[in-house]
CSV table of C-alpha atoms in Angstrom, one decimal:
chain,number,residue,atom,x,y,z
X,1,UNK,CA,19.5,-31.3,25.2
X,2,UNK,CA,22.3,-28.8,24.8
X,3,UNK,CA,22.3,-26.5,21.9
X,4,UNK,CA,24.3,-28.1,19.1
X,5,UNK,CA,26.2,-26.2,16.5
X,6,UNK,CA,24.3,-26.3,13.1
X,7,UNK,CA,27.2,-28.0,11.3
X,8,UNK,CA,27.4,-30.7,13.9
X,9,UNK,CA,23.7,-31.0,14.0
X,10,UNK,CA,23.5,-31.6,10.3
X,11,UNK,CA,26.5,-34.0,10.4
X,12,UNK,CA,24.8,-36.0,13.1
X,13,UNK,CA,21.6,-36.3,11.1
X,14,UNK,CA,23.7,-37.4,8.1
X,15,UNK,CA,25.5,-40.0,10.2
X,16,UNK,CA,22.2,-41.2,11.7
X,17,UNK,CA,20.6,-41.6,8.3
X,18,UNK,CA,23.7,-43.0,6.6
X,19,UNK,CA,24.5,-45.8,9.0
X,20,UNK,CA,28.2,-45.8,8.4
X,21,UNK,CA,29.6,-47.5,11.5
X,22,UNK,CA,33.1,-46.3,11.0
X,23,UNK,CA,32.1,-42.7,10.6
X,24,UNK,CA,29.9,-42.9,13.6
X,25,UNK,CA,32.7,-44.2,15.7
X,26,UNK,CA,35.1,-41.5,14.5
X,27,UNK,CA,32.4,-38.8,15.4
X,28,UNK,CA,32.0,-40.4,18.8
X,29,UNK,CA,35.7,-40.3,19.4
X,30,UNK,CA,35.9,-36.6,18.4
X,31,UNK,CA,32.8,-35.5,20.2
X,32,UNK,CA,32.2,-37.8,23.2
X,33,UNK,CA,29.8,-35.3,24.7
X,34,UNK,CA,27.5,-35.8,21.6
X,35,UNK,CA,27.8,-39.6,21.5
X,36,UNK,CA,24.6,-40.3,23.4
X,37,UNK,CA,22.7,-37.8,21.3
X,38,UNK,CA,24.0,-39.4,18.1
X,39,UNK,CA,23.0,-42.8,19.3
X,40,UNK,CA,19.6,-41.5,20.2
X,41,UNK,CA,19.1,-40.1,16.7
X,42,UNK,CA,20.3,-43.3,15.1
X,43,UNK,CA,17.7,-45.2,17.0
X,44,UNK,CA,15.1,-42.7,16.1
X,45,UNK,CA,15.8,-42.9,12.4
X,46,UNK,CA,15.9,-46.7,12.6
X,47,UNK,CA,12.5,-46.7,14.3
X,48,UNK,CA,11.2,-44.2,11.7
X,49,UNK,CA,12.3,-46.4,8.8
X,50,UNK,CA,11.2,-49.6,10.4
X,51,UNK,CA,7.7,-48.2,11.0
X,52,UNK,CA,7.0,-48.7,7.3
X,53,UNK,CA,7.5,-52.4,7.0
X,54,UNK,CA,4.8,-54.4,8.7
X,55,UNK,CA,2.0,-51.9,9.1
X,56,UNK,CA,2.2,-50.4,5.6
X,57,UNK,CA,1.8,-53.7,3.8
X,58,UNK,CA,-0.4,-53.0,0.8
X,59,UNK,CA,-3.5,-55.1,0.5
X,60,UNK,CA,-2.8,-58.4,-1.4
X,61,UNK,CA,-4.1,-59.0,-3.9
X,62,UNK,CA,-4.3,-55.4,-5.2
X,63,UNK,CA,-8.0,-54.4,-5.4
X,64,UNK,CA,-9.3,-53.8,-8.9
X,65,UNK,CA,-9.4,-50.3,-10.0
X,66,UNK,CA,-12.8,-48.9,-10.8
X,67,UNK,CA,-12.9,-45.2,-11.6
X,68,UNK,CA,-15.1,-43.4,-9.2
X,69,UNK,CA,-17.5,-40.7,-9.7
X,70,UNK,CA,-16.1,-37.3,-8.7
X,71,UNK,CA,-16.6,-36.8,-5.0
X,72,UNK,CA,-18.8,-33.9,-4.1
X,73,UNK,CA,-19.0,-32.3,-0.8
X,74,UNK,CA,-22.1,-32.8,1.4
X,75,UNK,CA,-23.2,-29.2,0.8
X,76,UNK,CA,-22.8,-29.6,-3.0
X,77,UNK,CA,-24.7,-32.9,-3.0
X,78,UNK,CA,-27.5,-31.4,-0.9
X,79,UNK,CA,-27.5,-28.1,-2.9
X,80,UNK,CA,-30.2,-29.0,-5.5
X,81,UNK,CA,-32.4,-30.5,-2.8
X,82,UNK,CA,-32.1,-27.4,-0.6
X,83,UNK,CA,-32.8,-25.2,-3.6
X,84,UNK,CA,-35.9,-27.1,-4.6
X,85,UNK,CA,-37.1,-27.2,-1.0
X,86,UNK,CA,-36.6,-23.5,-0.7
X,87,UNK,CA,-38.5,-22.8,-3.9
X,88,UNK,CA,-41.4,-25.0,-2.8
X,89,UNK,CA,-41.6,-23.2,0.6
X,90,UNK,CA,-41.5,-19.8,-1.1
X,91,UNK,CA,-44.3,-20.9,-3.5
X,92,UNK,CA,-46.4,-22.2,-0.6
X,93,UNK,CA,-45.9,-18.9,1.4
X,94,UNK,CA,-46.8,-16.8,-1.7
X,95,UNK,CA,-50.0,-18.9,-2.4
X,96,UNK,CA,-51.1,-18.6,1.3
X,97,UNK,CA,-50.6,-14.9,1.3
X,98,UNK,CA,-52.5,-14.5,-1.9
X,99,UNK,CA,-55.4,-16.6,-0.8
X,100,UNK,CA,-55.7,-14.9,2.6
X,101,UNK,CA,-55.5,-11.5,1.0
X,102,UNK,CA,-58.3,-12.0,-1.5
X,103,UNK,CA,-60.5,-14.1,0.7
X,104,UNK,CA,-60.7,-11.5,3.4
X,105,UNK,CA,-63.7,-9.2,2.9
X,106,UNK,CA,-61.8,-6.1,3.8
X,107,UNK,CA,-62.4,-2.9,1.9
X,108,UNK,CA,-59.3,-1.8,0.2
X,109,UNK,CA,-58.2,1.7,0.9
X,110,UNK,CA,-57.9,3.9,-2.0
X,111,UNK,CA,-56.2,7.2,-2.2
X,112,UNK,CA,-59.4,9.1,-1.9
X,113,UNK,CA,-60.3,7.3,1.3
X,114,UNK,CA,-57.1,8.4,2.8
X,115,UNK,CA,-57.8,12.1,2.3
X,116,UNK,CA,-58.9,13.8,5.5
X,117,UNK,CA,-62.2,15.6,5.2
X,118,UNK,CA,-62.2,19.3,6.0
X,119,UNK,CA,-63.4,20.2,9.5
X,120,UNK,CA,-66.5,22.1,9.6
X,121,UNK,CA,-67.5,24.1,12.6
X,122,UNK,CA,-70.8,23.0,13.9
X,123,UNK,CA,-72.9,24.8,16.4
X,124,UNK,CA,-73.7,22.6,19.4
X,125,UNK,CA,-77.4,22.2,20.1
X,126,UNK,CA,-77.1,23.2,23.8
X,127,UNK,CA,-75.2,26.4,23.2
X,128,UNK,CA,-77.0,29.6,22.2
X,129,UNK,CA,-76.1,31.0,18.9
X,130,UNK,CA,-75.3,34.5,20.3
X,131,UNK,CA,-73.3,34.7,23.5
X,132,UNK,CA,-74.3,37.7,25.7
X,133,UNK,CA,-71.8,40.5,25.5
X,134,UNK,CA,-69.9,41.2,28.6
X,135,UNK,CA,-69.1,44.7,29.9
X,136,UNK,CA,-65.6,44.4,29.1
X,137,UNK,CA,-63.8,47.4,27.8
X,138,UNK,CA,-62.5,46.9,24.3
X,139,UNK,CA,-59.0,45.7,24.2
X,140,UNK,CA,-56.8,48.3,22.8
X,141,UNK,CA,-54.1,47.4,20.3
X,142,UNK,CA,-50.7,47.0,21.7
X,143,UNK,CA,-48.6,50.2,22.0
X,144,UNK,CA,-47.2,51.0,18.7
X,145,UNK,CA,-45.1,53.9,17.8
X,146,UNK,CA,-46.9,56.2,15.5
X,147,UNK,CA,-44.3,58.1,13.6
X,148,UNK,CA,-46.4,61.1,12.9
X,149,UNK,CA,-47.8,61.6,16.4
X,150,UNK,CA,-44.5,61.1,18.1
X,151,UNK,CA,-42.7,63.6,15.9
X,152,UNK,CA,-45.5,66.1,15.9
X,153,UNK,CA,-44.0,68.2,18.7
X,154,UNK,CA,-40.7,68.8,17.1
X,155,UNK,CA,-42.2,69.2,13.6
X,156,UNK,CA,-43.8,72.5,14.8
X,157,UNK,CA,-41.8,75.5,13.6
X,158,UNK,CA,-40.3,77.5,16.4
X,159,UNK,CA,-37.7,80.2,16.9
X,160,UNK,CA,-34.5,80.1,18.9
X,161,UNK,CA,-31.9,82.7,19.5
X,162,UNK,CA,-28.8,82.2,21.7
X,163,UNK,CA,-25.7,84.3,22.0
X,164,UNK,CA,-22.7,82.4,23.0
X,165,UNK,CA,-23.7,79.3,25.0
X,166,UNK,CA,-22.4,75.8,25.1
X,167,UNK,CA,-23.8,73.5,22.5
X,168,UNK,CA,-25.3,71.1,25.0
X,169,UNK,CA,-27.0,74.0,26.7
X,170,UNK,CA,-28.4,75.1,23.4
X,171,UNK,CA,-29.7,71.5,22.8
X,172,UNK,CA,-31.4,71.6,26.2
X,173,UNK,CA,-33.0,74.9,25.4
X,174,UNK,CA,-34.2,73.6,22.1
X,175,UNK,CA,-35.6,70.5,23.8
X,176,UNK,CA,-37.6,72.8,26.2
X,177,UNK,CA,-38.9,75.0,23.4
X,178,UNK,CA,-39.8,72.3,21.0
X,179,UNK,CA,-41.3,70.0,23.6
X,180,UNK,CA,-39.2,67.0,22.6
X,181,UNK,CA,-36.4,65.2,24.3
X,182,UNK,CA,-33.0,65.7,22.8
X,183,UNK,CA,-30.3,63.3,24.1
X,184,UNK,CA,-26.7,64.0,23.4
X,185,UNK,CA,-24.6,60.9,23.0
X,186,UNK,CA,-21.3,60.6,24.9
X,187,UNK,CA,-18.4,62.1,23.2
X,188,UNK,CA,-20.2,65.1,21.9
X,189,UNK,CA,-18.1,68.2,21.7
X,190,UNK,CA,-19.4,71.2,23.6
X,191,UNK,CA,-18.2,74.4,22.1
X,192,UNK,CA,-19.7,77.8,22.7
X,193,UNK,CA,-22.1,78.5,19.8
X,194,UNK,CA,-24.5,81.2,18.8
X,195,UNK,CA,-27.7,80.4,17.0
X,196,UNK,CA,-30.5,82.4,15.5
X,197,UNK,CA,-33.3,80.3,14.0
X,198,UNK,CA,-36.8,81.5,13.1
X,199,UNK,CA,-39.7,79.4,12.0
X,200,UNK,CA,-37.8,76.2,11.9
X,201,UNK,CA,-38.5,72.8,13.2
X,202,UNK,CA,-36.3,71.3,15.9
X,203,UNK,CA,-35.0,68.7,13.4
X,204,UNK,CA,-34.2,71.4,10.9
X,205,UNK,CA,-32.3,73.3,13.6
X,206,UNK,CA,-30.5,70.2,14.6
X,207,UNK,CA,-29.5,69.4,11.1
X,208,UNK,CA,-28.2,72.8,10.6
X,209,UNK,CA,-26.2,72.7,13.8
X,210,UNK,CA,-25.0,69.3,12.9
X,211,UNK,CA,-23.5,70.5,9.7
X,212,UNK,CA,-21.7,73.2,11.5
X,213,UNK,CA,-20.6,71.3,14.6
X,214,UNK,CA,-20.4,67.8,13.1
X,215,UNK,CA,-23.1,65.7,14.7
X,216,UNK,CA,-26.1,63.9,13.4
X,217,UNK,CA,-29.6,64.0,14.9
X,218,UNK,CA,-31.5,60.7,14.8
X,219,UNK,CA,-35.2,60.4,15.3
X,220,UNK,CA,-35.7,57.6,17.8
X,221,UNK,CA,-39.5,57.3,17.0
X,222,UNK,CA,-40.3,57.5,20.7
X,223,UNK,CA,-40.6,61.2,20.9
X,224,UNK,CA,-36.9,61.8,21.4
X,225,UNK,CA,-34.0,62.7,19.2
X,226,UNK,CA,-30.6,61.2,19.7
X,227,UNK,CA,-27.7,63.4,18.8
X,228,UNK,CA,-24.5,61.6,18.0
X,229,UNK,CA,-21.1,62.8,16.7
X,230,UNK,CA,-21.4,63.1,13.0
X,231,UNK,CA,-18.8,60.7,11.9
X,232,UNK,CA,-17.6,57.5,13.5
X,233,UNK,CA,-14.1,56.3,13.0
X,234,UNK,CA,-15.2,53.3,11.0
X,235,UNK,CA,-17.2,55.4,8.6
X,236,UNK,CA,-20.0,52.8,8.6
X,237,UNK,CA,-22.7,54.7,10.3
X,238,UNK,CA,-25.6,55.5,8.1
X,239,UNK,CA,-27.8,58.4,8.8
X,240,UNK,CA,-31.4,57.6,9.6
X,241,UNK,CA,-33.7,58.0,6.6
X,242,UNK,CA,-36.2,59.8,8.8
X,243,UNK,CA,-33.6,62.4,9.5
X,244,UNK,CA,-33.1,62.7,5.8
X,245,UNK,CA,-30.4,64.3,3.7
X,246,UNK,CA,-27.6,64.3,6.3
X,247,UNK,CA,-24.6,62.3,5.4
X,248,UNK,CA,-21.9,61.3,7.7
X,249,UNK,CA,-18.9,63.5,7.7
X,250,UNK,CA,-15.4,62.5,8.6
X,251,UNK,CA,-13.9,64.5,11.3
X,252,UNK,CA,-10.3,65.6,10.9
X,253,UNK,CA,-9.9,64.5,7.3
W,1,UNK,CA,5.3,-45.9,-22.3
W,2,UNK,CA,2.2,-46.8,-20.4
W,3,UNK,CA,1.1,-43.2,-20.1
W,4,UNK,CA,1.3,-42.6,-23.8
W,5,UNK,CA,-0.5,-45.8,-24.5
W,6,UNK,CA,-3.3,-44.8,-22.2
W,7,UNK,CA,-3.5,-41.4,-23.7
W,8,UNK,CA,-3.6,-43.1,-27.0
W,9,UNK,CA,-6.8,-44.9,-26.0
W,10,UNK,CA,-5.5,-48.1,-24.5
W,11,UNK,CA,-7.4,-48.4,-21.3
W,12,UNK,CA,-5.5,-51.6,-20.3
W,13,UNK,CA,-2.4,-49.5,-20.0
W,14,UNK,CA,-3.9,-47.7,-17.1
W,15,UNK,CA,-4.4,-51.0,-15.3
W,16,UNK,CA,-0.8,-51.7,-15.7
W,17,UNK,CA,0.1,-48.2,-14.3
W,18,UNK,CA,-2.2,-48.9,-11.4
W,19,UNK,CA,-0.6,-52.2,-10.6
W,20,UNK,CA,2.9,-50.9,-11.0
W,21,UNK,CA,2.5,-47.9,-8.6
W,22,UNK,CA,-0.2,-49.2,-6.3
W,23,UNK,CA,2.1,-50.1,-3.4
W,24,UNK,CA,4.1,-46.9,-3.5
W,25,UNK,CA,0.9,-44.7,-3.6
W,26,UNK,CA,-0.6,-46.8,-0.9
W,27,UNK,CA,2.5,-46.4,1.3
W,28,UNK,CA,2.4,-42.6,0.9
W,29,UNK,CA,-1.3,-42.5,1.7
W,30,UNK,CA,-0.9,-44.9,4.6
W,31,UNK,CA,2.0,-42.8,6.0
W,32,UNK,CA,0.0,-39.6,5.7
W,33,UNK,CA,-3.4,-40.9,6.8
W,34,UNK,CA,-2.0,-43.4,9.4
W,35,UNK,CA,-4.9,-45.7,8.6
W,36,UNK,CA,-4.8,-48.7,6.2
W,37,UNK,CA,-8.5,-48.6,5.3
W,38,UNK,CA,-8.5,-44.9,4.7
W,39,UNK,CA,-5.3,-45.3,2.7
W,40,UNK,CA,-6.8,-47.9,0.5
W,41,UNK,CA,-9.8,-45.6,-0.1
W,42,UNK,CA,-7.5,-42.7,-0.8
W,43,UNK,CA,-5.6,-44.7,-3.3
W,44,UNK,CA,-8.7,-45.3,-5.3
W,45,UNK,CA,-9.4,-41.6,-5.2
W,46,UNK,CA,-5.9,-40.8,-6.3
W,47,UNK,CA,-5.9,-43.1,-9.2
W,48,UNK,CA,-9.4,-41.9,-10.2
W,49,UNK,CA,-7.9,-38.4,-10.3
W,50,UNK,CA,-5.0,-39.6,-12.3
W,51,UNK,CA,-7.3,-41.5,-14.7
W,52,UNK,CA,-9.4,-38.4,-15.3
W,53,UNK,CA,-6.6,-35.9,-15.5
W,54,UNK,CA,-3.7,-37.7,-16.9
W,55,UNK,CA,-3.9,-35.5,-20.0
W,56,UNK,CA,-2.7,-32.6,-17.7
W,57,UNK,CA,0.6,-34.4,-17.1
W,58,UNK,CA,3.1,-32.3,-19.0
W,59,UNK,CA,5.9,-34.9,-19.1
W,60,UNK,CA,8.5,-32.4,-17.9
W,61,UNK,CA,9.0,-34.7,-14.9
W,62,UNK,CA,8.8,-38.4,-14.5
W,63,UNK,CA,5.3,-39.8,-14.3
W,64,UNK,CA,6.1,-41.3,-10.8
W,65,UNK,CA,7.0,-37.8,-9.5
W,66,UNK,CA,3.7,-36.4,-10.8
W,67,UNK,CA,1.8,-39.3,-9.4
W,68,UNK,CA,3.4,-38.9,-6.0
W,69,UNK,CA,2.6,-35.3,-6.0
W,70,UNK,CA,-1.1,-36.1,-6.6
W,71,UNK,CA,-0.9,-38.8,-3.9
W,72,UNK,CA,0.7,-36.5,-1.3
W,73,UNK,CA,-1.7,-33.6,-2.0
W,74,UNK,CA,-4.7,-35.8,-2.0
W,75,UNK,CA,-3.6,-37.7,1.1
W,76,UNK,CA,-2.9,-34.5,3.0
W,77,UNK,CA,-6.3,-33.1,1.9
W,78,UNK,CA,-8.0,-36.3,3.1
W,79,UNK,CA,-6.0,-36.3,6.4
W,80,UNK,CA,-7.1,-32.8,7.1
W,81,UNK,CA,-10.7,-33.7,6.4
W,82,UNK,CA,-10.8,-36.6,8.7
W,83,UNK,CA,-8.1,-35.6,11.1
W,84,UNK,CA,-9.8,-36.4,14.3
W,85,UNK,CA,-11.3,-39.7,13.0
W,86,UNK,CA,-7.9,-40.6,11.5
W,87,UNK,CA,-6.1,-40.2,14.8
W,88,UNK,CA,-8.7,-42.1,16.8
W,89,UNK,CA,-8.7,-45.0,14.3
W,90,UNK,CA,-4.9,-45.0,14.0
W,91,UNK,CA,-4.4,-45.3,17.7
W,92,UNK,CA,-6.8,-48.2,17.8
W,93,UNK,CA,-5.2,-49.8,14.8
W,94,UNK,CA,-1.7,-49.3,16.2
W,95,UNK,CA,-2.8,-51.4,19.2
W,96,UNK,CA,-4.6,-54.1,17.3
W,97,UNK,CA,-1.8,-54.4,14.8
W,98,UNK,CA,0.4,-55.9,17.4
W,99,UNK,CA,-1.1,-59.3,17.1
W,100,UNK,CA,0.7,-62.7,17.1
W,101,UNK,CA,-0.2,-63.5,13.5
W,102,UNK,CA,1.3,-60.2,12.3
W,103,UNK,CA,4.4,-59.5,14.3
W,104,UNK,CA,5.1,-55.8,14.5
W,105,UNK,CA,8.7,-54.8,14.9
W,106,UNK,CA,8.0,-51.1,14.6
W,107,UNK,CA,8.6,-48.8,17.5
W,108,UNK,CA,5.3,-47.8,19.1
W,109,UNK,CA,6.8,-44.5,20.0
W,110,UNK,CA,7.3,-43.8,16.3
W,111,UNK,CA,3.7,-44.7,15.5
W,112,UNK,CA,2.5,-42.5,18.3
W,113,UNK,CA,4.7,-39.7,17.2
W,114,UNK,CA,3.7,-39.9,13.6
W,115,UNK,CA,0.0,-39.7,14.6
W,116,UNK,CA,0.7,-36.5,16.5
W,117,UNK,CA,2.5,-34.9,13.5
W,118,UNK,CA,0.8,-32.7,11.0
W,119,UNK,CA,-0.1,-34.5,7.7
W,120,UNK,CA,2.3,-32.4,5.7
W,121,UNK,CA,5.2,-33.3,8.0
W,122,UNK,CA,4.2,-36.9,7.9
W,123,UNK,CA,4.2,-36.8,4.1
W,124,UNK,CA,7.8,-35.4,4.0
W,125,UNK,CA,9.0,-38.1,6.4
W,126,UNK,CA,7.2,-40.8,4.5
W,127,UNK,CA,8.7,-39.7,1.2
W,128,UNK,CA,12.2,-39.5,2.7
W,129,UNK,CA,12.4,-42.4,5.1
W,130,UNK,CA,9.9,-44.8,3.7
W,131,UNK,CA,10.0,-44.2,0.0
W,132,UNK,CA,13.6,-43.0,0.2
W,133,UNK,CA,13.1,-40.4,-2.5
W,134,UNK,CA,15.8,-37.9,-3.1
W,135,UNK,CA,15.4,-34.3,-2.1
W,136,UNK,CA,14.9,-33.4,-5.7
W,137,UNK,CA,12.1,-35.9,-6.1
W,138,UNK,CA,10.6,-34.8,-2.8
W,139,UNK,CA,10.7,-31.2,-4.0
W,140,UNK,CA,9.0,-32.2,-7.2
W,141,UNK,CA,6.4,-34.2,-5.3
W,142,UNK,CA,5.5,-31.4,-2.9
W,143,UNK,CA,5.9,-28.6,-5.5
W,144,UNK,CA,9.0,-26.9,-4.3
W,145,UNK,CA,12.7,-26.7,-5.0
W,146,UNK,CA,15.5,-28.8,-3.5
W,147,UNK,CA,16.5,-26.3,-0.8
W,148,UNK,CA,12.9,-25.7,0.3
W,149,UNK,CA,12.4,-29.5,0.4
W,150,UNK,CA,15.5,-29.8,2.6
W,151,UNK,CA,14.4,-27.1,4.9
W,152,UNK,CA,10.9,-28.5,5.2
W,153,UNK,CA,12.3,-31.9,5.8
W,154,UNK,CA,14.6,-30.6,8.5
W,155,UNK,CA,11.8,-28.9,10.3
W,156,UNK,CA,9.5,-31.9,10.0
W,157,UNK,CA,12.2,-34.1,11.5
W,158,UNK,CA,12.8,-31.6,14.3
W,159,UNK,CA,9.1,-31.6,15.1
W,160,UNK,CA,9.2,-35.4,15.0
W,161,UNK,CA,12.2,-35.5,17.3
W,162,UNK,CA,10.6,-33.1,19.8
W,163,UNK,CA,7.4,-35.2,20.0
W,164,UNK,CA,9.3,-38.5,19.9
W,165,UNK,CA,11.4,-37.5,22.9
W,166,UNK,CA,8.3,-36.3,24.8
W,167,UNK,CA,6.5,-39.5,24.1
W,168,UNK,CA,6.9,-42.2,26.8
């Protein structure tokens, strides 16, 4: 069917339902292309209306009215039955469980029973009480750094006199004299210096030099002393407590 | 008024209401359910509802409008509940109705088309073409305004036409 304009469509339905022959003829004359569609609708409406008459005859005589009970759905009607059945089953299950539980001669576990007894070492009967000692040298303790022993060498007072030598050379000389290893960290300045120490330990000498030439001696606790520039740029370095008393100094203000 | 008499305690007044409106209610139920037996059963249900709840009728509309509304809603509800069964029975009934002792002048295409329609669409067509209610009354019967009733009726008729033309 062609698309009909809504106005014409509505008008055609009105004509089909109204049954005015004159109006139908006039519409057919004006819109001959819609004539067949109009006739089709008229027949359809007639058929729709006529569908009522024979098949929709009400029963005769009219049956007597008797108010019915409110209709309940199948689920609603079976609801109480299902509920009672469920309760009965639950009761049976609970009774069965109770009977089985109390009839079974099984020792009940108490809290004390659940505690694990302490394990006691028992000497097996086939093993002698004293095992023969093997000729194995005693196992020494792992190597541990003993502060006193490691630092003993450079705790010994010594004397050192140098006239105009580079700082790093003086540190090497001090290392040889005091019998300890002095390691200069990268970035150390190396000015020509003169020293004259008598009866001083290596650490005391280094501390004194550090104040003058801005470095810090750090006891590495492995028989060596690390000498680092006194002040780092961040200012966060903390002098080792073992060195004692030397505070970081800022170079160049 | 029969309604007021019944609400006043006169139970015989309801029997008069029942007799007066039985055929119209049956026609609506039959049109929606497409089955006479189910329609007769539905009519009893409908009047039972009216019997129990007539006190809710607020008298703002005519009693017939309120009754048709109950009838339409209940019939649609029933049709949805027994849709498959209703279709099957109606087809059988449409065939068996064409018997010599009860000549059927109705178009079998219309019957077949009505069966394929949704219950709500059938209700609209029944109210308009069979009961010849006005759009206002149809609106009141299905719980909407005149314009909505007009639109719904147009759509129901279009759906009917599409199925009707596709039905051999």
